[in-house]
XYZ file of C-alpha atoms in Angstrom:
663
model
C 29.409 -20.201 2.631
C 28.674 -16.631 4.377
C 29.429 -16.341 8.163
C 25.738 -16.675 10.109
C 27.016 -15.637 13.591
C 24.736 -12.729 13.794
C 21.781 -14.585 12.941
C 23.094 -17.301 15.411
C 23.055 -15.224 18.080
C 18.969 -15.333 17.954
C 17.940 -18.274 20.227
C 16.128 -20.507 18.835
C 12.406 -19.575 20.634
C 9.503 -21.489 20.210
C 6.892 -20.414 17.595
C 4.737 -18.346 18.582
C 1.899 -19.490 16.193
C -0.256 -21.647 16.739
C 1.517 -24.894 15.433
C -1.657 -26.707 13.833
C -1.165 -28.139 10.188
C -4.566 -29.435 8.650
C -4.433 -30.900 5.565
C -6.552 -30.260 2.651
C -8.854 -33.112 3.552
C -10.464 -30.424 6.705
C -13.994 -30.445 6.620
C -16.300 -27.562 5.700
C -17.318 -25.330 8.617
C -15.933 -22.953 9.721
C -12.538 -22.729 11.889
C -11.869 -19.935 13.450
C -9.501 -20.565 16.814
C -6.902 -18.951 19.426
C -3.465 -18.199 19.268
C -0.490 -15.931 19.533
C 1.858 -13.783 17.360
C 5.154 -12.470 18.142
C 5.056 -8.550 18.298
C 6.811 -5.330 19.517
C 6.645 -5.432 23.702
C 4.948 -9.105 23.173
C 6.530 -12.608 22.380
C 2.684 -14.019 22.563
C -0.045 -11.604 21.774
C -3.373 -13.015 21.681
C -4.818 -13.054 18.717
C -7.640 -15.405 16.538
C -6.684 -17.191 13.353
C -9.499 -18.167 11.379
C -8.796 -21.470 8.283
C -6.673 -20.385 5.171
C -7.974 -21.379 1.843
C -7.145 -24.906 0.688
C -4.268 -25.110 -1.598
C -6.220 -26.955 -3.825
C -9.443 -24.975 -4.358
C -9.861 -23.467 -7.553
C -9.430 -19.936 -6.955
C -5.889 -20.569 -5.208
C -4.539 -21.083 -8.390
C -1.150 -23.272 -7.061
C 0.186 -25.057 -9.690
C 1.776 -27.452 -6.726
C 4.493 -28.634 -5.478
C 7.558 -29.855 -7.043
C 11.363 -29.674 -6.192
C 13.596 -29.320 -9.298
C 15.848 -26.984 -11.053
C 14.814 -25.907 -14.889
C 16.675 -24.194 -17.542
C 14.377 -22.054 -19.365
C 15.672 -21.385 -22.385
C 16.304 -17.597 -24.702
C 13.476 -17.127 -26.870
C 10.843 -19.364 -24.848
C 7.371 -17.937 -23.034
C 5.833 -19.069 -20.267
C 1.818 -17.923 -21.706
C 1.322 -17.182 -25.343
C 1.235 -13.606 -26.038
C 3.666 -12.533 -23.122
C 7.218 -11.393 -22.816
C 9.694 -13.885 -24.287
C 12.832 -14.804 -22.175
C 16.181 -12.818 -23.878
C 18.057 -15.171 -22.283
C 18.750 -18.554 -20.485
C 17.769 -18.323 -16.738
C 18.082 -20.966 -14.120
C 14.538 -22.064 -12.497
C 15.362 -22.997 -8.943
C 11.496 -24.172 -7.584
C 10.894 -24.221 -3.636
C 13.959 -24.506 -2.561
C 13.340 -24.701 1.258
C 14.766 -21.954 4.219
C 14.838 -22.506 7.715
C 13.301 -19.341 9.844
C 14.673 -19.156 13.466
C 11.863 -20.706 14.686
C 12.370 -23.461 13.142
C 9.401 -23.107 10.828
C 10.590 -24.392 6.806
C 9.029 -21.770 4.081
C 10.011 -22.284 0.623
C 11.316 -20.560 -2.070
C 11.452 -20.085 -6.215
C 15.016 -18.607 -7.444
C 15.636 -17.333 -10.721
C 19.201 -16.401 -11.998
C 21.709 -16.148 -14.645
C 23.150 -20.040 -15.249
C 26.188 -19.210 -15.193
C 25.850 -17.760 -11.862
C 28.032 -19.592 -9.443
C 30.504 -19.061 -6.534
C 32.973 -17.576 -8.712
C 30.734 -15.196 -10.860
C 28.143 -14.230 -7.759
C 25.507 -11.879 -8.604
C 22.850 -9.793 -6.132
C 19.589 -10.369 -5.371
C 16.164 -9.079 -4.986
C 13.768 -10.051 -2.843
C 10.007 -9.998 -3.237
C 8.162 -10.884 0.220
C 4.309 -11.488 0.335
C 2.330 -14.424 0.862
C 0.265 -14.094 -2.475
C 2.000 -16.907 -3.935
C 5.411 -17.014 -5.867
C 3.460 -19.052 -9.079
C 0.264 -17.046 -10.246
C -1.540 -17.607 -6.746
C -5.076 -16.000 -5.838
C -3.918 -12.629 -6.936
C -3.152 -11.797 -10.730
C -3.597 -9.103 -12.890
C -6.093 -10.855 -15.337
C -8.134 -10.532 -11.996
C -8.759 -7.022 -13.526
C -10.765 -5.311 -16.366
C -7.618 -4.813 -19.096
C -4.795 -6.128 -16.891
C -4.870 -3.156 -14.871
C -3.455 -1.557 -18.230
C -0.543 -3.871 -17.965
C 0.088 -5.160 -21.622
C 0.675 -9.124 -21.449
C 3.420 -8.408 -23.823
C 5.198 -5.877 -21.280
C 5.157 -9.132 -18.912
C 7.044 -12.892 -19.222
C 4.068 -13.967 -16.647
C 6.811 -15.569 -14.444
C 6.721 -12.264 -12.327
C 5.533 -13.375 -8.427
C 2.064 -10.382 -8.346
C 3.767 -7.014 -8.179
C 6.485 -7.897 -8.481
C 10.020 -7.713 -10.026
C 9.689 -10.106 -13.908
C 12.445 -12.391 -13.467
C 12.812 -12.431 -17.816
C 13.815 -8.579 -17.443
C 16.020 -9.066 -14.515
C 17.810 -12.177 -14.585
C 19.569 -10.730 -17.889
C 20.228 -7.610 -16.755
C 22.652 -9.655 -13.860
C 20.087 -10.323 -10.760
C 18.497 -13.029 -8.868
C 14.658 -12.889 -8.274
C 14.466 -14.595 -5.128
C 10.735 -15.127 -4.593
C 9.749 -16.488 -1.138
C 6.220 -18.006 -0.070
C 5.985 -16.422 3.725
C 5.488 -17.839 6.665
C 1.931 -19.907 5.981
C 1.650 -19.557 2.115
C 1.053 -22.190 0.541
C 3.327 -25.123 1.208
C 5.390 -23.247 3.559
C 5.288 -24.095 7.230
C 3.025 -21.954 9.669
C 0.489 -19.418 10.040
C 0.464 -16.375 7.870
C 0.379 -13.260 9.691
C -0.096 -9.336 8.962
C 3.305 -7.544 9.031
C 4.356 -6.407 12.095
C 7.380 -8.095 14.259
C 6.771 -11.624 13.111
C 7.236 -10.863 8.900
C 10.005 -8.288 9.678
C 11.843 -11.071 12.118
C 10.981 -13.528 9.265
C 12.406 -11.019 6.376
C 15.319 -10.492 8.859
C 16.267 -14.235 8.490
C 14.967 -14.435 4.820
C 17.549 -11.672 3.515
C 20.558 -13.126 5.180
C 19.781 -16.544 4.019
C 19.617 -15.257 0.107
C 23.066 -13.457 0.836
C 24.753 -16.623 2.277
C 24.020 -18.427 -1.080
C 27.263 -19.484 -2.921
C 25.995 -17.430 -5.971
C 25.474 -14.654 -4.162
C 27.354 -11.281 -4.047
C 26.074 -10.705 -0.388
C 24.028 -7.488 -2.230
C 20.394 -7.567 -1.394
C 17.620 -5.501 -2.391
C 13.963 -5.610 -2.129
C 11.294 -4.569 -4.529
C 7.203 -4.776 -5.636
C 3.965 -2.759 -5.029
C 1.408 -2.915 -2.100
C 1.964 -5.754 0.391
C 5.560 -6.507 -1.158
C 6.130 -2.437 -0.348
C 4.789 -2.749 2.815
C 6.654 -5.571 3.717
C 10.098 -3.674 3.056
C 9.209 -0.715 5.384
C 9.003 -3.501 8.413
C 11.959 -5.568 7.245
C 14.053 -2.893 6.375
C 13.783 -1.238 10.057
C 15.207 -4.664 11.237
C 18.436 -3.898 9.943
C 19.867 -7.269 7.961
C 23.227 -6.566 7.599
C 23.367 -7.518 3.968
C 20.297 -5.755 2.827
C 21.648 -2.911 0.782
C 18.725 -1.363 -0.887
C 15.336 -0.944 -1.159
C 12.387 0.259 -3.598
C 9.175 0.290 -1.488
C 6.457 1.379 -4.588
C 3.431 2.752 -3.017
C 3.029 0.829 0.471
C 0.735 1.945 3.776
C 3.039 2.409 6.926
C 0.136 2.474 9.466
C -2.238 -0.341 8.797
C -4.907 1.195 11.555
C -4.671 4.870 10.539
C -4.406 3.873 6.497
C -6.544 0.935 6.087
C -8.682 -0.712 8.539
C -9.953 1.920 11.040
C -9.126 5.245 8.862
C -10.798 8.144 10.822
C -11.393 6.208 13.461
C -13.712 4.235 11.245
C -13.930 0.404 11.482
C -13.482 -0.940 7.887
C -12.983 -4.788 7.539
C -14.044 -5.193 3.996
C -11.031 -4.698 2.270
C -9.347 -6.818 5.066
C -11.817 -9.864 4.074
C -10.930 -9.176 0.268
C -7.641 -10.252 0.791
C -8.052 -12.001 3.824
C -9.901 -14.667 2.189
C -7.566 -15.260 -0.958
C -4.566 -16.438 1.296
C -4.393 -20.032 0.309
C -1.767 -22.454 2.819
C -1.916 -25.347 5.225
C -2.806 -23.856 8.215
C -4.202 -20.687 9.601
C -3.937 -16.618 8.632
C -4.292 -14.192 11.177
C -7.761 -12.830 11.174
C -6.713 -9.802 11.150
C -10.091 -8.417 10.107
C -11.736 -9.919 13.910
C -9.346 -7.297 15.305
C -10.822 -3.966 13.823
C -13.980 -4.068 15.780
C -12.808 -6.283 18.861
C -9.697 -3.705 19.385
C -10.980 -0.568 17.460
C -8.430 1.976 19.811
C -4.716 2.135 19.174
C -2.700 -0.451 21.306
C 0.103 -2.170 21.192
C -1.626 -4.398 18.564
C -1.885 -1.721 16.824
C 1.411 -0.060 17.019
C 2.672 -3.427 16.182
C 1.203 -2.570 12.644
C 3.048 0.491 12.309
C 5.845 0.462 10.154
C 8.992 1.648 12.044
C 10.195 4.022 9.220
C 12.191 6.119 11.271
C 14.826 3.136 12.211
C 15.645 2.787 8.403
C 19.088 4.007 6.782
C 19.878 2.200 3.937
C 19.119 3.709 0.423
C 15.624 3.643 -0.838
C 13.712 4.788 -4.173
C 10.319 5.576 -2.779
C 7.287 5.709 -5.213
C 4.016 7.243 -4.425
C 0.343 8.284 -5.900
C -2.227 10.535 -5.079
C -4.841 8.668 -5.869
C -4.768 4.513 -4.717
C -7.510 4.220 -1.470
C -4.805 2.391 0.434
C -1.616 3.265 0.319
C -1.678 7.333 -0.419
C -0.692 8.119 2.904
C 1.788 5.714 4.328
C 3.722 6.039 0.766
C 4.562 9.571 1.060
C 5.131 9.511 5.199
C 7.702 6.555 4.801
C 9.388 9.038 2.451
C 9.165 11.597 4.948
C 10.303 9.835 8.172
C 13.281 7.100 6.947
C 16.491 8.698 8.602
C 18.330 7.163 5.154
C 20.222 10.139 3.845
C 20.348 8.997 0.713
C 16.515 8.398 -0.668
C 14.455 9.640 -3.415
C 10.330 10.074 -4.049
C 8.839 10.236 -7.368
C 4.991 10.553 -7.305
C 3.336 9.730 -10.718
C -0.069 10.468 -12.389
C -1.649 6.918 -12.918
C -1.709 3.431 -10.824
C 0.549 1.362 -9.202
C 1.181 -2.261 -11.308
C 1.108 0.301 -14.981
C 3.822 2.276 -13.648
C 5.875 0.070 -11.831
C 6.121 -2.388 -14.961
C 6.586 0.803 -17.242
C 9.696 0.118 -18.710
C 11.001 3.558 -18.283
C 10.916 3.259 -15.007
C 11.777 -0.239 -14.989
C 15.302 1.335 -16.671
C 15.421 3.926 -14.002
C 14.804 1.252 -10.826
C 18.042 -0.544 -12.484
C 19.907 2.594 -12.161
C 19.009 2.572 -8.882
C 19.777 -1.023 -8.169
C 22.872 -1.029 -10.234
C 24.475 1.718 -8.842
C 23.796 0.435 -5.187
C 23.866 -3.767 -5.555
C 26.453 -3.834 -8.703
C 28.423 -0.366 -7.596
C 28.346 0.641 -11.135
C 29.111 4.879 -11.293
C 26.228 5.324 -14.116
C 25.440 8.966 -12.570
C 22.232 7.831 -10.457
C 23.570 9.792 -7.387
C 22.401 13.093 -9.913
C 18.680 12.275 -10.411
C 16.743 14.801 -8.535
C 16.058 13.765 -5.510
C 12.010 14.799 -5.461
C 10.059 14.227 -8.630
C 6.354 14.870 -8.368
C 3.273 14.909 -10.722
C 0.960 17.607 -10.658
C -2.652 15.953 -11.788
C -4.524 18.566 -14.025
C -8.047 16.527 -15.033
C -9.572 18.326 -18.062
C -6.131 19.105 -19.012
C -2.632 17.543 -18.731
C -0.663 16.598 -15.923
C 2.315 17.329 -15.178
C 4.844 14.566 -14.155
C 8.391 14.773 -12.907
C 8.551 18.032 -11.529
C 11.929 18.712 -9.697
C 11.253 20.649 -6.233
C 13.005 20.976 -3.154
C 11.468 18.319 -0.750
C 8.671 16.649 0.003
C 6.389 18.411 1.675
C 7.284 21.174 -1.048
C 8.238 24.133 0.865
C 7.662 27.326 -0.446
C 4.318 27.267 -0.378
C 1.419 29.635 0.807
C -0.985 28.173 3.709
C -4.478 30.126 2.492
C -7.520 29.928 4.577
C -10.554 29.491 3.052
C -14.224 29.650 5.613
C -17.375 27.829 4.837
C -19.429 29.888 4.707
C -23.719 30.443 3.238
C -21.678 31.600 -0.008
C -19.509 28.342 -0.413
C -15.771 29.165 0.264
C -14.872 32.750 1.347
C -11.368 34.636 1.989
C -12.691 35.804 4.938
C -14.799 34.317 8.123
C -18.231 35.465 8.071
C -19.567 37.592 10.741
C -22.377 35.971 11.372
C -22.854 32.611 12.497
C -25.091 29.943 10.354
C -25.393 26.373 9.766
C -26.427 23.967 6.810
C -27.357 20.301 7.537
C -28.381 17.012 5.670
C -30.591 14.160 6.698
C -29.499 10.764 7.285
C -31.651 7.823 6.323
C -32.090 5.226 9.351
C -28.903 3.128 9.702
C -27.558 4.455 6.284
C -25.025 6.605 4.633
C -26.952 9.132 2.533
C -26.733 12.733 2.322
C -24.035 15.668 1.719
C -22.935 19.218 1.576
C -21.071 21.350 -0.768
C -19.214 24.793 -0.635
C -17.242 25.412 -3.576
C -14.786 28.601 -4.299
C -14.210 29.702 -8.059
C -10.526 30.532 -9.346
C -9.391 33.994 -9.959
C -5.642 32.951 -10.792
C -4.114 29.643 -11.611
C -3.742 27.698 -8.975
C -2.227 24.451 -7.347
C -3.364 22.587 -4.041
C 0.069 20.855 -2.937
C 0.814 18.752 0.190
C -1.340 18.053 3.060
C -4.811 19.826 3.124
C -7.031 20.301 7.282
C -10.312 20.699 7.348
C -11.450 22.098 10.744
C -15.384 21.677 11.463
C -18.257 22.893 13.751
C -20.501 19.871 14.175
C -23.759 18.621 15.718
C -25.664 15.676 15.508
C -29.622 15.672 16.376
C -30.686 11.768 16.689
C -27.270 9.942 17.273
C -24.559 10.220 19.516
C -21.800 9.865 17.073
C -21.042 10.906 13.601
C -18.852 9.228 10.784
C -18.062 11.636 7.914
C -16.115 11.735 4.519
C -14.769 15.067 3.771
C -13.141 15.606 -0.162
C -11.693 17.995 -2.089
C -11.614 18.056 -5.954
C -11.740 20.400 -8.644
C -14.637 20.786 -11.142
C -14.879 22.787 -14.341
C -16.553 26.105 -14.875
C -19.826 24.546 -15.136
C -19.328 22.778 -11.512
C -19.333 18.970 -13.024
C -16.736 16.639 -11.696
C -13.776 15.236 -13.698
C -13.904 11.321 -13.194
C -11.627 8.850 -13.516
C -11.625 6.190 -16.207
C -12.907 3.794 -13.815
C -15.673 6.347 -13.439
C -14.856 7.452 -9.832
C -14.210 11.002 -8.973
C -10.756 12.200 -8.737
C -10.002 13.781 -5.495
C -8.137 13.778 -2.302
C -10.211 12.647 0.810
C -10.428 12.349 4.753
C -12.588 10.411 7.225
C -13.660 10.934 10.649
C -15.595 9.494 13.326
C -16.566 12.536 15.487
C -16.144 10.744 19.101
C -12.958 9.945 17.778
C -11.476 13.287 17.457
C -8.757 13.630 20.421
C -5.492 14.810 18.919
C -2.445 13.910 19.639
C -0.984 17.371 19.868
C 2.363 16.250 19.924
C 2.480 14.928 16.357
C -0.848 17.281 14.879
C 0.789 20.464 12.957
C -1.079 23.208 11.360
C -1.825 21.241 8.017
C -1.713 17.393 9.676
C -3.703 16.799 12.420
C -2.779 13.649 14.123
C -5.730 11.976 16.083
C -4.428 9.804 18.929
C -7.408 7.390 18.486
C -6.807 6.320 21.933
C -10.244 6.418 23.404
C -13.850 7.944 21.980
C -16.122 10.611 23.566
C -19.185 9.972 22.246
C -21.217 13.478 20.994
C -24.180 14.866 23.614
C -27.498 16.290 21.311
C -27.542 20.228 21.261
C -23.731 20.183 21.998
C -21.532 21.603 19.189
C -18.235 20.132 18.583
C -14.746 21.039 16.840
C -13.492 18.793 14.277
C -9.860 18.833 12.666
C -9.607 16.201 9.864
C -6.396 15.609 7.829
C -7.256 14.801 3.948
C -4.406 12.936 2.033
C -1.995 14.476 0.196
C -2.600 15.629 -3.089
C -1.198 18.157 -5.489
C -4.280 19.449 -7.623
C -4.077 22.092 -10.885
C -6.878 24.888 -10.752
C -7.430 26.960 -13.804
C -9.185 30.258 -13.648
C -12.895 29.698 -13.653
C -12.818 26.543 -12.549
C -13.704 25.575 -8.999
C -12.540 24.183 -5.496
C -15.018 22.017 -4.519
C -15.405 20.668 -0.530
C -18.017 18.319 0.067
C -18.949 16.651 3.407
C -20.698 13.465 3.414
C -21.854 10.824 5.953
C -19.426 8.246 5.130
C -21.181 4.843 3.919
C -19.253 1.488 5.189
C -18.717 -0.854 2.767
C -19.898 -4.297 3.103
C -18.093 -6.764 4.996
C -18.546 -9.499 2.280
C -16.913 -7.334 -0.545
C -15.443 -9.790 -3.155
C -12.701 -8.364 -5.899
C -12.385 -10.961 -7.829
C -9.209 -12.327 -6.937
C -7.886 -15.621 -8.069
C -11.074 -16.287 -10.411
C -9.569 -15.599 -14.124
C -8.461 -18.474 -15.758
C -5.125 -18.764 -16.098
C -3.228 -21.647 -18.114
C 0.189 -22.598 -16.947
C 2.766 -25.459 -18.636
C 1.958 -28.308 -16.400
C 5.779 -29.274 -16.569
C 6.386 -25.933 -14.947
C 8.847 -23.719 -17.052
C 8.007 -22.240 -20.313
C 7.848 -23.430 -23.713
C 8.590 -21.761 -27.844
C 5.462 -20.196 -28.457
C 3.524 -21.662 -31.380
C 4.275 -25.120 -30.161
C 1.773 -27.597 -28.520
C 2.174 -27.913 -24.609
C 0.288 -29.664 -22.135
C -1.374 -26.559 -20.078
C -2.774 -26.511 -16.460
C -5.804 -24.972 -16.137
C -5.827 -22.285 -12.273
C -8.720 -20.312 -11.510
C -11.558 -19.859 -13.809
C -14.266 -19.063 -11.570
C -15.848 -16.930 -8.685
C -18.715 -18.668 -6.542
C -16.210 -22.334 -5.976
C -14.506 -21.171 -2.724
C -15.035 -23.860 -0.139
C -18.333 -22.559 2.047
C -16.511 -22.062 5.011
C -13.935 -18.801 3.502
C -17.058 -16.653 3.578
C -18.915 -18.003 6.685
C -15.816 -16.924 8.784
C -15.720 -13.030 6.986
C -16.965 -10.446 10.110
C -20.124 -8.578 9.848
C -20.184 -5.301 8.529
C -20.168 -3.027 11.131
C -23.058 -0.562 12.141
C -23.439 2.715 10.797
C -23.218 5.314 13.211
C -25.073 8.251 10.912
C -28.445 8.496 12.065
C -30.646 11.874 11.926
C -29.388 15.161 10.634
C -25.812 15.881 10.383
C -25.338 19.758 11.631
C -22.117 22.011 9.991
C -22.335 25.562 11.791
C -19.992 28.152 10.180
C -19.262 31.987 10.962
C -18.917 33.955 14.257
C -17.318 31.983 16.548
C -17.706 28.972 14.210
C -14.422 29.232 12.333
C -15.158 26.368 10.518
C -12.268 26.034 7.511
C -10.272 24.937 5.133
C -6.540 25.190 5.767
C -4.652 24.673 1.616
C -1.300 24.860 0.968
C -1.277 26.785 -2.469
C 0.928 27.615 -5.212
C -0.370 30.764 -7.194
C 0.711 31.888 -10.235
C 2.490 35.309 -9.697
C 2.053 38.812 -10.776
C 4.624 38.437 -13.909
C 3.892 34.886 -15.198
C 0.663 32.788 -16.317
C 2.721 29.989 -14.504
C 2.513 28.564 -10.703
C 5.731 29.729 -8.959
C 7.208 26.370 -7.741
C 8.553 24.857 -11.009
C 11.474 23.130 -11.072
C 12.725 23.874 -7.177
C 11.964 27.740 -7.834
C 10.780 29.198 -4.556
C 7.016 31.066 -4.158
C 8.533 33.192 -1.368
C 10.823 34.390 -3.547
C 8.487 35.477 -6.156
C 5.439 37.491 -3.959
């Protein structure tokens, strides 16, 4: 066993979370209690907790607690039609691990059958509260399995996590904990921050201390599992060797709950109501409205990415409504000298399980966790995709860095004729009406491209605004390209391919120290309401994009009243019916096996689950939104452009070519 001296330096402090452990025999009433959580700067910050979904609730999809070791045989499957195992796997289920405050959590371990103290192996950890077996979220909850074919995965994987059927056969252990409070793990579920980071530190060191472990530990996974990597790696667990965050926010307030200063609890509610366990869940949704300004609580939910120094393989996209900004920001801010960024053009789950990308991740981990000299170090440090709706996207373009250097900042001014190269000399305005307590209305400004042009990076929009009939306004601001006839390009699900910014006008004050020409950074520490008849400047940052516009196509700026998403949002997690072997493990395809049915319903949660939700925040949009431009009102869009040079029909920045050198 390895020396645990460093961990033993931490005193065994009392748990900062409420030590309530009610059973599944709870009544059906709402149960919201006072408690506390460890955050940076406060060992017991006051928070509310809500009762978790019962472990035996159908949508929890919990196969039960059972401590056992199984040998999963080569050629067997977890589910008919799923990927078959290509080697024997040792499956150690519900193994206990004790955190520094005495809380016991449980983990599953998948590893090669011949791994032991004489034949040690590296491990990959997937950290989340979603459930280590099926759980409340699964690919089958999405249409077409979110683009991941059943035959591509074994269904032994945790949601958004590495597939043991592949990784164990490559000589790795896959370690899937139920984080604090999840399912049979003790304690209460928390929302990132210091508590999760310290728990992750302890767990990484426990994994490294196992007799089969080589002491090299990595982390991998999408979404929550990606965000957890930012927080845990910043704590510097000595044996955490490399991470692979695959689309993960870095600032919960700015990226999700209060984007642009607008309280938006809907997505949090859709996630919170899926968390299952024996006790409680940190009621982050209530903080969204009860503590609407950035304070010590919300600062705790900002990953300390600048503390990360270990190697990292970061994956991002331009179209994730939660994780886009944070994925890029994490790459930019981490202090690792060995870091890679790949920006894809699809969706997080199919990209994560795409065989070519799994193979690339294997090369990364083989290099750092196994010490293989496989040429990984020569992999280009930054590769991006360029979206080209209506044509063919470009993927894996090699560039020098992110943001891409060598681009030209181009200002387009709002005018009566659309977007103009010059500031109109005369002041003018346009407006729309907002129906009472709703968010209807929009205005648009267009620019027709004459050259092949690419927008690559961060866009800033400056507006001069006036509210008539309200003392505030919540705005959505989007940039998209349209075809020659002005038609939008849509995703396969019917959405518009665009990049977006959101702003509450009363929260417009900037942190000037952190703001840049292309990236205004709001402080969100106070509000300053609007006075009717007064005109105010707003600077809004749009999330990063890379978008190609062909001659004759249009760049379209749209400003609209923000529509709040109802807080009763239900994404259907836990509703798909899943069948797993009742005895656990796997089976030979085509043989009769006793299966356990999990899930399979929508309106079957205990009544208290929805009763504990917060209410939808009331829109501040009323009356008219008026936008001024021209003259002294320099409303504009600032974009980083890559424009074709006179000597080529291709944009100038290609595979590291510098636009400035060609203009």
